[in-house]
Amino acid sequence: MSTQGEQSLLPEEIVALARRVVEENAAIGRTVALAESCTGGLVAAALTEIAGSSAVLDRGFVTYSNEAKREALGVSGDIIDAFGAVSIACVYAMAQGALARSKADIAVAISGIAGPGGGTESKPVGTVVFARAIRGEGKPEAETKHFDNLDRAGVRREATICALELLLP
């Protein structure tokens, strides 16, 4: 439930975390951009559940296809060919592209394999990579997480939570 008694489309845990992201970033005057793949806009949707999010969310890029990552975020085709869309190199480039194509102070990028298909031995279903880039602070930070034994919705939920946590000051 939201603070005004309205139902949310999203679980309360995600809405509560999104509220913290909006409030804490608004308090320091920081704006955010998102580059989402496997979450399909869920992180942006979570932020926009919160009244006042327009002061914080600059924009979100849902770049599900490799072509979209190249066109909208400037990810090199060489990176995708060499490392794949679910790689540190790719989300690193996605985060940098989101910062370059926005006015945001911080960008978070997410790409992963939500399943049930698409996994490989080296990148099983549940593999999600994240990157956070902060304007003026050099190289983005990136990490790989493995959300094992979760269904598609579970992987996407956990990836959304992780991305929101990365947006906290």
CSV table of N, CA and C in Angstrom, one decimal:
chain,number,residue,atom,x,y,z
A,1,MET,N,0.8,-1.2,0.0
A,1,MET,CA,0.0,0.0,0.0
A,1,MET,C,0.9,1.2,0.0
A,2,SER,N,0.5,2.2,-0.8
A,2,SER,CA,1.2,3.5,-0.8
A,2,SER,C,0.8,4.3,0.5
A,3,THR,N,1.5,5.4,0.6
A,3,THR,CA,1.2,6.2,1.8
A,3,THR,C,-0.2,6.8,1.8
A,4,GLN,N,-0.8,6.9,0.6
A,4,GLN,CA,-2.2,7.5,0.5
A,4,GLN,C,-3.2,6.4,0.3
A,5,GLY,N,-2.9,5.1,0.7
A,5,GLY,CA,-3.9,4.1,0.7
A,5,GLY,C,-4.1,3.5,-0.7
A,6,GLU,N,-3.4,3.9,-1.7
A,6,GLU,CA,-3.6,3.3,-3.0
A,6,GLU,C,-2.8,2.0,-3.1
A,7,GLN,N,-3.3,1.1,-3.9
A,7,GLN,CA,-2.6,-0.2,-4.2
A,7,GLN,C,-1.5,0.1,-5.1
A,8,SER,N,-0.4,-0.6,-4.9
A,8,SER,CA,0.7,-0.6,-5.9
A,8,SER,C,0.7,-1.8,-6.8
A,9,LEU,N,1.2,-1.7,-8.0
A,9,LEU,CA,1.4,-2.8,-8.8
A,9,LEU,C,2.5,-3.7,-8.4
A,10,LEU,N,3.4,-3.2,-7.6
A,10,LEU,CA,4.6,-3.9,-7.2
A,10,LEU,C,4.6,-4.3,-5.7
A,11,PRO,N,5.4,-5.3,-5.4
A,11,PRO,CA,5.5,-5.7,-4.0
A,11,PRO,C,5.9,-4.6,-3.0
A,12,GLU,N,5.4,-4.6,-1.8
A,12,GLU,CA,5.7,-3.5,-0.9
A,12,GLU,C,7.2,-3.4,-0.6
A,13,GLU,N,7.9,-4.5,-0.6
A,13,GLU,CA,9.4,-4.5,-0.3
A,13,GLU,C,10.1,-3.6,-1.4
A,14,ILE,N,9.6,-3.7,-2.6
A,14,ILE,CA,10.2,-3.0,-3.7
A,14,ILE,C,9.8,-1.5,-3.6
A,15,VAL,N,8.5,-1.3,-3.3
A,15,VAL,CA,8.0,0.1,-3.2
A,15,VAL,C,8.7,0.8,-2.1
A,16,ALA,N,8.9,0.1,-0.9
A,16,ALA,CA,9.6,0.8,0.2
A,16,ALA,C,11.0,1.1,-0.1
A,17,LEU,N,11.7,0.2,-0.8
A,17,LEU,CA,13.1,0.5,-1.2
A,17,LEU,C,13.1,1.7,-2.2
A,18,ALA,N,12.2,1.7,-3.2
A,18,ALA,CA,12.1,2.8,-4.2
A,18,ALA,C,11.9,4.1,-3.5
A,19,ARG,N,11.0,4.1,-2.4
A,19,ARG,CA,10.7,5.3,-1.7
A,19,ARG,C,12.0,5.8,-1.0
A,20,ARG,N,12.8,4.9,-0.5
A,20,ARG,CA,14.1,5.3,0.1
A,20,ARG,C,15.0,5.9,-1.0
A,21,VAL,N,15.1,5.3,-2.2
A,21,VAL,CA,15.9,5.8,-3.2
A,21,VAL,C,15.5,7.2,-3.6
A,22,VAL,N,14.2,7.4,-3.8
A,22,VAL,CA,13.7,8.7,-4.2
A,22,VAL,C,14.0,9.8,-3.1
A,23,GLU,N,13.6,9.4,-1.9
A,23,GLU,CA,13.8,10.4,-0.8
A,23,GLU,C,15.3,10.7,-0.5
A,24,GLU,N,16.1,9.7,-0.5
A,24,GLU,CA,17.5,10.0,-0.1
A,24,GLU,C,18.3,10.7,-1.3
A,25,ASN,N,17.9,10.3,-2.5
A,25,ASN,CA,18.5,11.1,-3.6
A,25,ASN,C,18.0,12.5,-3.8
A,26,ALA,N,16.7,12.7,-3.5
A,26,ALA,CA,16.1,14.0,-3.6
A,26,ALA,C,16.8,14.9,-2.5
A,27,ALA,N,17.1,14.3,-1.3
A,27,ALA,CA,17.7,15.1,-0.2
A,27,ALA,C,19.1,15.6,-0.6
A,28,ILE,N,19.8,14.9,-1.4
A,28,ILE,CA,21.1,15.4,-1.8
A,28,ILE,C,21.1,16.0,-3.2
A,29,GLY,N,20.0,16.1,-3.8
A,29,GLY,CA,19.9,16.7,-5.1
A,29,GLY,C,20.5,15.9,-6.3
A,30,ARG,N,20.4,14.6,-6.1
A,30,ARG,CA,21.0,13.7,-7.1
A,30,ARG,C,20.0,13.1,-8.0
A,31,THR,N,20.2,13.1,-9.3
A,31,THR,CA,19.3,12.5,-10.3
A,31,THR,C,19.9,11.2,-10.8
A,32,VAL,N,19.0,10.3,-11.3
A,32,VAL,CA,19.4,8.9,-11.7
A,32,VAL,C,18.9,8.6,-13.1
A,33,ALA,N,19.6,7.7,-13.7
A,33,ALA,CA,19.2,7.2,-15.0
A,33,ALA,C,19.4,5.7,-14.9
A,34,LEU,N,18.6,5.0,-15.7
A,34,LEU,CA,18.7,3.5,-15.7
A,34,LEU,C,18.9,3.0,-17.1
A,35,ALA,N,19.6,1.9,-17.2
A,35,ALA,CA,19.8,1.1,-18.4
A,35,ALA,C,19.4,-0.3,-18.1
A,36,GLU,N,18.2,-0.7,-18.5
A,36,GLU,CA,17.6,-2.0,-18.1
A,36,GLU,C,17.5,-2.9,-19.2
A,37,SER,N,17.8,-4.2,-19.0
A,37,SER,CA,17.6,-5.2,-20.0
A,37,SER,C,16.7,-6.3,-19.4
A,38,CYS,N,17.2,-7.2,-18.6
A,38,CYS,CA,16.3,-8.3,-18.1
A,38,CYS,C,15.2,-7.8,-17.2
A,39,THR,N,15.3,-6.6,-16.6
A,39,THR,CA,14.3,-6.1,-15.7
A,39,THR,C,13.2,-5.4,-16.5
A,40,GLY,N,13.4,-5.1,-17.7
A,40,GLY,CA,12.4,-4.6,-18.6
A,40,GLY,C,11.7,-3.3,-18.1
A,41,GLY,N,12.4,-2.5,-17.4
A,41,GLY,CA,11.8,-1.2,-16.9
A,41,GLY,C,11.2,-1.3,-15.5
A,42,LEU,N,11.4,-2.5,-14.8
A,42,LEU,CA,10.8,-2.6,-13.5
A,42,LEU,C,11.5,-1.6,-12.5
A,43,VAL,N,12.7,-1.3,-12.6
A,43,VAL,CA,13.4,-0.4,-11.7
A,43,VAL,C,12.8,1.0,-11.9
A,44,ALA,N,12.6,1.4,-13.1
A,44,ALA,CA,12.0,2.7,-13.4
A,44,ALA,C,10.6,2.7,-12.9
A,45,ALA,N,9.9,1.6,-13.1
A,45,ALA,CA,8.5,1.5,-12.7
A,45,ALA,C,8.4,1.6,-11.2
A,46,ALA,N,9.3,1.0,-10.5
A,46,ALA,CA,9.3,1.1,-9.0
A,46,ALA,C,9.5,2.6,-8.6
A,47,LEU,N,10.5,3.2,-9.2
A,47,LEU,CA,10.7,4.6,-8.8
A,47,LEU,C,9.5,5.5,-9.1
A,48,THR,N,8.8,5.3,-10.2
A,48,THR,CA,7.7,6.1,-10.5
A,48,THR,C,6.4,5.8,-9.7
A,49,GLU,N,6.5,4.7,-8.9
A,49,GLU,CA,5.4,4.5,-8.0
A,49,GLU,C,5.4,5.5,-6.9
A,50,ILE,N,6.5,6.2,-6.7
A,50,ILE,CA,6.7,7.2,-5.6
A,50,ILE,C,6.4,8.6,-6.0
A,51,ALA,N,5.5,9.2,-5.3
A,51,ALA,CA,5.2,10.6,-5.6
A,51,ALA,C,6.5,11.4,-5.4
A,52,GLY,N,6.8,12.3,-6.3
A,52,GLY,CA,8.0,13.1,-6.2
A,52,GLY,C,9.2,12.5,-6.9
A,53,SER,N,9.0,11.4,-7.6
A,53,SER,CA,10.1,10.7,-8.3
A,53,SER,C,10.6,11.5,-9.4
A,54,SER,N,9.8,12.5,-9.9
A,54,SER,CA,10.2,13.3,-11.1
A,54,SER,C,11.4,14.2,-10.7
A,55,ALA,N,11.6,14.4,-9.4
A,55,ALA,CA,12.8,15.2,-9.0
A,55,ALA,C,14.1,14.4,-9.0
A,56,VAL,N,13.9,13.1,-9.1
A,56,VAL,CA,15.1,12.2,-9.0
A,56,VAL,C,15.3,11.4,-10.3
A,57,LEU,N,14.3,10.8,-10.9
A,57,LEU,CA,14.5,10.0,-12.1
A,57,LEU,C,14.6,10.9,-13.4
A,58,ASP,N,15.7,10.9,-14.0
A,58,ASP,CA,15.9,11.7,-15.2
A,58,ASP,C,15.3,10.9,-16.4
A,59,ARG,N,15.8,9.6,-16.6
A,59,ARG,CA,15.2,8.8,-17.6
A,59,ARG,C,15.7,7.3,-17.4
A,60,GLY,N,15.0,6.5,-18.2
A,60,GLY,CA,15.3,5.1,-18.2
A,60,GLY,C,15.4,4.6,-19.6
A,61,PHE,N,16.3,3.7,-19.9
A,61,PHE,CA,16.5,3.1,-21.2
A,61,PHE,C,16.2,1.6,-21.0
A,62,VAL,N,15.2,1.1,-21.7
A,62,VAL,CA,14.9,-0.4,-21.7
A,62,VAL,C,15.5,-0.9,-23.0
A,63,THR,N,16.7,-1.5,-22.9
A,63,THR,CA,17.4,-1.9,-24.0
A,63,THR,C,17.5,-3.5,-24.0
A,64,TYR,N,16.4,-4.1,-24.3
A,64,TYR,CA,16.3,-5.5,-24.2
A,64,TYR,C,17.1,-6.3,-25.3
A,65,SER,N,17.1,-5.8,-26.5
A,65,SER,CA,17.8,-6.4,-27.6
A,65,SER,C,19.3,-5.9,-27.7
A,66,ASN,N,20.1,-6.7,-28.3
A,66,ASN,CA,21.5,-6.2,-28.5
A,66,ASN,C,21.5,-5.0,-29.3
A,67,GLU,N,20.6,-4.9,-30.3
A,67,GLU,CA,20.6,-3.8,-31.2
A,67,GLU,C,20.2,-2.5,-30.4
A,68,ALA,N,19.3,-2.6,-29.5
A,68,ALA,CA,18.9,-1.5,-28.7
A,68,ALA,C,20.0,-1.0,-27.8
A,69,LYS,N,20.8,-2.0,-27.3
A,69,LYS,CA,22.0,-1.6,-26.5
A,69,LYS,C,22.9,-0.8,-27.3
A,70,ARG,N,23.1,-1.2,-28.6
A,70,ARG,CA,24.0,-0.5,-29.5
A,70,ARG,C,23.5,0.9,-29.8
A,71,GLU,N,22.2,0.9,-30.3
A,71,GLU,CA,21.6,2.2,-30.8
A,71,GLU,C,21.3,3.2,-29.7
A,72,ALA,N,20.7,2.8,-28.6
A,72,ALA,CA,20.3,3.7,-27.6
A,72,ALA,C,21.4,4.1,-26.6
A,73,LEU,N,22.3,3.2,-26.3
A,73,LEU,CA,23.3,3.4,-25.3
A,73,LEU,C,24.8,3.5,-25.9
A,74,GLY,N,24.9,3.2,-27.1
A,74,GLY,CA,26.3,3.2,-27.7
A,74,GLY,C,27.2,2.1,-27.4
A,75,VAL,N,26.6,1.0,-26.9
A,75,VAL,CA,27.4,-0.2,-26.6
A,75,VAL,C,28.0,-0.7,-27.9
A,76,SER,N,29.3,-0.9,-27.9
A,76,SER,CA,30.0,-1.4,-29.1
A,76,SER,C,29.6,-2.9,-29.4
A,77,GLY,N,29.3,-3.1,-30.7
A,77,GLY,CA,29.0,-4.4,-31.1
A,77,GLY,C,30.2,-5.4,-30.8
A,78,ASP,N,31.4,-4.9,-30.8
A,78,ASP,CA,32.6,-5.7,-30.5
A,78,ASP,C,32.5,-6.2,-29.0
A,79,ILE,N,32.0,-5.4,-28.1
A,79,ILE,CA,31.8,-5.9,-26.7
A,79,ILE,C,30.8,-7.0,-26.7
A,80,ILE,N,29.6,-6.8,-27.3
A,80,ILE,CA,28.6,-7.8,-27.3
A,80,ILE,C,29.1,-9.1,-28.0
A,81,ASP,N,29.8,-9.0,-29.1
A,81,ASP,CA,30.3,-10.1,-29.8
A,81,ASP,C,31.3,-10.9,-29.0
A,82,ALA,N,32.2,-10.2,-28.3
A,82,ALA,CA,33.3,-10.8,-27.5
A,82,ALA,C,32.8,-11.4,-26.2
A,83,PHE,N,32.0,-10.6,-25.5
A,83,PHE,CA,31.6,-11.0,-24.1
A,83,PHE,C,30.2,-11.3,-23.9
A,84,GLY,N,29.3,-10.9,-24.8
A,84,GLY,CA,27.9,-11.2,-24.7
A,84,GLY,C,27.2,-10.0,-24.0
A,85,ALA,N,25.9,-10.0,-24.1
A,85,ALA,CA,25.1,-8.9,-23.4
A,85,ALA,C,25.1,-9.1,-21.9
A,86,VAL,N,25.2,-10.3,-21.4
A,86,VAL,CA,25.3,-10.6,-20.0
A,86,VAL,C,26.7,-10.7,-19.6
A,87,SER,N,27.4,-9.5,-19.5
A,87,SER,CA,28.8,-9.4,-19.1
A,87,SER,C,29.1,-8.1,-18.4
A,88,ILE,N,30.1,-8.1,-17.6
A,88,ILE,CA,30.6,-6.9,-17.0
A,88,ILE,C,30.9,-5.9,-18.0
A,89,ALA,N,31.6,-6.2,-19.1
A,89,ALA,CA,31.9,-5.3,-20.1
A,89,ALA,C,30.7,-4.6,-20.7
A,90,CYS,N,29.6,-5.4,-20.9
A,90,CYS,CA,28.4,-4.8,-21.5
A,90,CYS,C,27.7,-3.9,-20.6
A,91,VAL,N,27.5,-4.3,-19.3
A,91,VAL,CA,26.8,-3.4,-18.4
A,91,VAL,C,27.6,-2.1,-18.1
A,92,TYR,N,28.9,-2.3,-18.1
A,92,TYR,CA,29.8,-1.2,-17.9
A,92,TYR,C,29.6,-0.1,-19.0
A,93,ALA,N,29.5,-0.6,-20.2
A,93,ALA,CA,29.3,0.3,-21.4
A,93,ALA,C,27.8,0.8,-21.3
A,94,MET,N,26.9,0.0,-20.9
A,94,MET,CA,25.5,0.5,-20.8
A,94,MET,C,25.4,1.6,-19.7
A,95,ALA,N,26.0,1.5,-18.6
A,95,ALA,CA,26.0,2.5,-17.6
A,95,ALA,C,26.6,3.8,-18.1
A,96,GLN,N,27.8,3.7,-18.7
A,96,GLN,CA,28.5,4.8,-19.3
A,96,GLN,C,27.6,5.5,-20.4
A,97,GLY,N,26.9,4.7,-21.2
A,97,GLY,CA,26.1,5.2,-22.2
A,97,GLY,C,24.9,5.9,-21.6
A,98,ALA,N,24.3,5.4,-20.6
A,98,ALA,CA,23.2,6.1,-19.9
A,98,ALA,C,23.6,7.4,-19.3
A,99,LEU,N,24.7,7.5,-18.7
A,99,LEU,CA,25.2,8.8,-18.2
A,99,LEU,C,25.4,9.7,-19.3
A,100,ALA,N,26.1,9.3,-20.4
A,100,ALA,CA,26.4,10.2,-21.5
A,100,ALA,C,25.2,10.7,-22.2
A,101,ARG,N,24.1,9.9,-22.2
A,101,ARG,CA,22.9,10.3,-22.9
A,101,ARG,C,21.8,10.8,-22.0
A,102,SER,N,22.2,11.3,-20.8
A,102,SER,CA,21.2,11.8,-19.8
A,102,SER,C,21.9,13.0,-19.1
A,103,LYS,N,21.1,13.6,-18.2
A,103,LYS,CA,21.7,14.6,-17.4
A,103,LYS,C,21.8,14.1,-16.0
A,104,ALA,N,21.7,12.8,-15.8
A,104,ALA,CA,21.7,12.2,-14.5
A,104,ALA,C,23.1,12.3,-13.8
A,105,ASP,N,23.1,12.2,-12.5
A,105,ASP,CA,24.4,12.1,-11.7
A,105,ASP,C,24.9,10.7,-11.6
A,106,ILE,N,23.9,9.7,-11.6
A,106,ILE,CA,24.3,8.3,-11.4
A,106,ILE,C,23.5,7.5,-12.4
A,107,ALA,N,24.1,6.4,-12.9
A,107,ALA,CA,23.3,5.5,-13.7
A,107,ALA,C,23.6,4.1,-13.3
A,108,VAL,N,22.6,3.3,-13.3
A,108,VAL,CA,22.7,1.9,-13.0
A,108,VAL,C,22.3,1.1,-14.2
A,109,ALA,N,23.0,0.1,-14.6
A,109,ALA,CA,22.7,-0.8,-15.7
A,109,ALA,C,22.5,-2.2,-15.2
A,110,ILE,N,21.6,-3.0,-15.9
A,110,ILE,CA,21.3,-4.3,-15.5
A,110,ILE,C,21.1,-5.2,-16.8
A,111,SER,N,21.7,-6.3,-16.8
A,111,SER,CA,21.5,-7.3,-17.9
A,111,SER,C,21.7,-8.7,-17.3
A,112,GLY,N,20.8,-9.6,-17.7
A,112,GLY,CA,20.8,-10.9,-17.1
A,112,GLY,C,20.0,-11.9,-17.9
A,113,ILE,N,20.1,-13.1,-17.3
A,113,ILE,CA,19.3,-14.3,-17.9
A,113,ILE,C,18.3,-14.7,-16.9
A,114,ALA,N,17.0,-14.3,-17.2
A,114,ALA,CA,15.9,-14.5,-16.2
A,114,ALA,C,15.3,-15.9,-16.4
A,115,GLY,N,15.5,-16.5,-17.5
A,115,GLY,CA,15.0,-17.9,-17.7
A,115,GLY,C,13.6,-17.9,-18.2
A,116,PRO,N,13.0,-19.0,-18.4
A,116,PRO,CA,13.6,-20.3,-18.0
A,116,PRO,C,14.6,-20.8,-18.9
A,117,GLY,N,14.7,-20.3,-20.2
A,117,GLY,CA,15.7,-20.7,-21.1
A,117,GLY,C,16.8,-19.7,-21.2
A,118,GLY,N,17.8,-19.9,-22.1
A,118,GLY,CA,18.8,-18.9,-22.4
A,118,GLY,C,20.1,-19.1,-21.6
A,119,GLY,N,20.1,-19.9,-20.6
A,119,GLY,CA,21.3,-20.1,-19.8
A,119,GLY,C,22.3,-21.0,-20.5
A,120,THR,N,23.5,-20.9,-20.1
A,120,THR,CA,24.6,-21.8,-20.5
A,120,THR,C,25.4,-22.3,-19.3
A,121,GLU,N,26.3,-23.1,-19.5
A,121,GLU,CA,27.1,-23.6,-18.4
A,121,GLU,C,27.9,-22.5,-17.7
A,122,SER,N,28.4,-21.6,-18.5
A,122,SER,CA,29.2,-20.5,-18.0
A,122,SER,C,28.3,-19.3,-17.5
A,123,LYS,N,27.1,-19.2,-18.0
A,123,LYS,CA,26.2,-18.2,-17.6
A,123,LYS,C,24.8,-18.8,-17.4
A,124,PRO,N,24.6,-19.5,-16.3
A,124,PRO,CA,23.3,-20.2,-16.1
A,124,PRO,C,22.2,-19.2,-15.8
A,125,VAL,N,21.0,-19.7,-16.0
A,125,VAL,CA,19.8,-18.9,-15.7
A,125,VAL,C,20.0,-18.3,-14.2
A,126,GLY,N,19.6,-17.1,-14.1
A,126,GLY,CA,19.8,-16.4,-12.8
A,126,GLY,C,21.1,-15.6,-12.7
A,127,THR,N,21.9,-15.6,-13.8
A,127,THR,CA,23.1,-14.8,-13.8
A,127,THR,C,22.6,-13.3,-14.2
A,128,VAL,N,23.0,-12.4,-13.3
A,128,VAL,CA,22.6,-11.0,-13.6
A,128,VAL,C,23.9,-10.1,-13.3
A,129,VAL,N,24.2,-9.2,-14.2
A,129,VAL,CA,25.3,-8.3,-14.1
A,129,VAL,C,24.8,-6.9,-13.9
A,130,PHE,N,25.5,-6.2,-13.0
A,130,PHE,CA,25.1,-4.8,-12.7
A,130,PHE,C,26.3,-3.9,-12.8
A,131,ALA,N,26.0,-2.6,-13.2
A,131,ALA,CA,27.1,-1.6,-13.1
A,131,ALA,C,26.5,-0.3,-12.6
A,132,ARG,N,27.3,0.4,-11.9
A,132,ARG,CA,26.9,1.8,-11.4
A,132,ARG,C,28.0,2.7,-11.8
A,133,ALA,N,27.6,3.8,-12.5
A,133,ALA,CA,28.5,4.9,-12.9
A,133,ALA,C,28.0,6.2,-12.3
A,134,ILE,N,28.9,6.9,-11.7
A,134,ILE,CA,28.6,8.2,-11.1
A,134,ILE,C,29.4,9.2,-11.9
A,135,ARG,N,28.7,10.2,-12.3
A,135,ARG,CA,29.3,11.3,-13.1
A,135,ARG,C,30.5,11.9,-12.4
A,136,GLY,N,31.6,12.0,-13.1
A,136,GLY,CA,32.8,12.6,-12.5
A,136,GLY,C,33.6,11.8,-11.6
A,137,GLU,N,33.2,10.5,-11.5
A,137,GLU,CA,34.0,9.6,-10.5
A,137,GLU,C,34.7,8.5,-11.2
A,138,GLY,N,35.1,8.7,-12.5
A,138,GLY,CA,35.9,7.7,-13.2
A,138,GLY,C,35.1,6.4,-13.6
A,139,LYS,N,35.8,5.3,-13.5
A,139,LYS,CA,35.2,4.0,-14.0
A,139,LYS,C,34.0,3.6,-13.2
A,140,PRO,N,33.0,3.0,-13.9
A,140,PRO,CA,31.9,2.4,-13.2
A,140,PRO,C,32.3,1.2,-12.4
A,141,GLU,N,31.5,0.9,-11.3
A,141,GLU,CA,31.7,-0.3,-10.5
A,141,GLU,C,30.8,-1.3,-11.2
A,142,ALA,N,31.2,-2.6,-11.2
A,142,ALA,CA,30.3,-3.6,-11.8
A,142,ALA,C,30.5,-4.9,-11.0
A,143,GLU,N,29.4,-5.7,-11.0
A,143,GLU,CA,29.4,-7.0,-10.3
A,143,GLU,C,28.5,-8.0,-11.0
A,144,THR,N,28.8,-9.2,-10.8
A,144,THR,CA,27.9,-10.3,-11.2
A,144,THR,C,27.2,-11.0,-10.0
A,145,LYS,N,25.9,-11.2,-10.1
A,145,LYS,CA,25.2,-12.0,-9.1
A,145,LYS,C,24.6,-13.2,-9.7
A,146,HIS,N,24.4,-14.2,-8.9
A,146,HIS,CA,23.7,-15.4,-9.3
A,146,HIS,C,22.5,-15.6,-8.4
A,147,PHE,N,21.3,-15.6,-9.0
A,147,PHE,CA,20.1,-15.8,-8.3
A,147,PHE,C,19.6,-17.2,-8.6
A,148,ASP,N,20.2,-18.2,-7.9
A,148,ASP,CA,19.9,-19.6,-8.2
A,148,ASP,C,18.6,-20.0,-7.7
A,149,ASN,N,18.0,-21.0,-8.4
A,149,ASN,CA,16.8,-21.7,-7.9
A,149,ASN,C,15.6,-20.7,-7.8
A,150,LEU,N,15.6,-19.7,-8.7
A,150,LEU,CA,14.4,-18.8,-8.7
A,150,LEU,C,13.8,-18.9,-10.1
A,151,ASP,N,12.5,-18.7,-10.2
A,151,ASP,CA,11.8,-18.6,-11.5
A,151,ASP,C,12.1,-17.3,-12.1
A,152,ARG,N,11.6,-17.1,-13.3
A,152,ARG,CA,11.8,-15.8,-14.0
A,152,ARG,C,11.4,-14.6,-13.2
A,153,ALA,N,10.2,-14.7,-12.6
A,153,ALA,CA,9.8,-13.5,-11.8
A,153,ALA,C,10.7,-13.3,-10.6
A,154,GLY,N,11.2,-14.4,-10.0
A,154,GLY,CA,12.1,-14.2,-8.9
A,154,GLY,C,13.4,-13.6,-9.3
A,155,VAL,N,13.9,-14.0,-10.4
A,155,VAL,CA,15.2,-13.4,-10.8
A,155,VAL,C,15.0,-11.9,-11.1
A,156,ARG,N,13.9,-11.6,-11.8
A,156,ARG,CA,13.6,-10.2,-12.1
A,156,ARG,C,13.4,-9.3,-10.8
A,157,ARG,N,12.7,-9.9,-9.9
A,157,ARG,CA,12.4,-9.2,-8.6
A,157,ARG,C,13.7,-9.0,-7.9
A,158,GLU,N,14.6,-10.0,-7.7
A,158,GLU,CA,15.9,-9.8,-7.0
A,158,GLU,C,16.8,-8.8,-7.8
A,159,ALA,N,16.8,-8.9,-9.1
A,159,ALA,CA,17.6,-7.9,-9.9
A,159,ALA,C,17.1,-6.5,-9.7
A,160,THR,N,15.8,-6.3,-9.6
A,160,THR,CA,15.2,-5.0,-9.3
A,160,THR,C,15.6,-4.5,-8.0
A,161,ILE,N,15.6,-5.3,-7.0
A,161,ILE,CA,16.0,-4.9,-5.6
A,161,ILE,C,17.5,-4.5,-5.6
A,162,CYS,N,18.3,-5.3,-6.2
A,162,CYS,CA,19.8,-5.0,-6.2
A,162,CYS,C,20.0,-3.7,-6.9
A,163,ALA,N,19.3,-3.5,-8.1
A,163,ALA,CA,19.5,-2.2,-8.8
A,163,ALA,C,19.1,-1.0,-7.9
A,164,LEU,N,18.0,-1.1,-7.2
A,164,LEU,CA,17.5,-0.1,-6.4
A,164,LEU,C,18.5,0.2,-5.3
A,165,GLU,N,19.1,-0.9,-4.7
A,165,GLU,CA,20.1,-0.7,-3.7
A,165,GLU,C,21.3,0.0,-4.2
A,166,LEU,N,21.7,-0.2,-5.4
A,166,LEU,CA,22.8,0.5,-6.0
A,166,LEU,C,22.6,2.0,-6.2
A,167,LEU,N,21.3,2.4,-6.2
A,167,LEU,CA,21.0,3.8,-6.4
A,167,LEU,C,20.9,4.6,-5.1
A,168,LEU,N,21.1,3.9,-4.0
A,168,LEU,CA,21.1,4.5,-2.7
A,168,LEU,C,22.4,5.3,-2.5
A,169,PRO,N,22.3,6.5,-2.0
A,169,PRO,CA,23.5,7.3,-1.7
A,169,PRO,C,24.4,6.6,-0.7
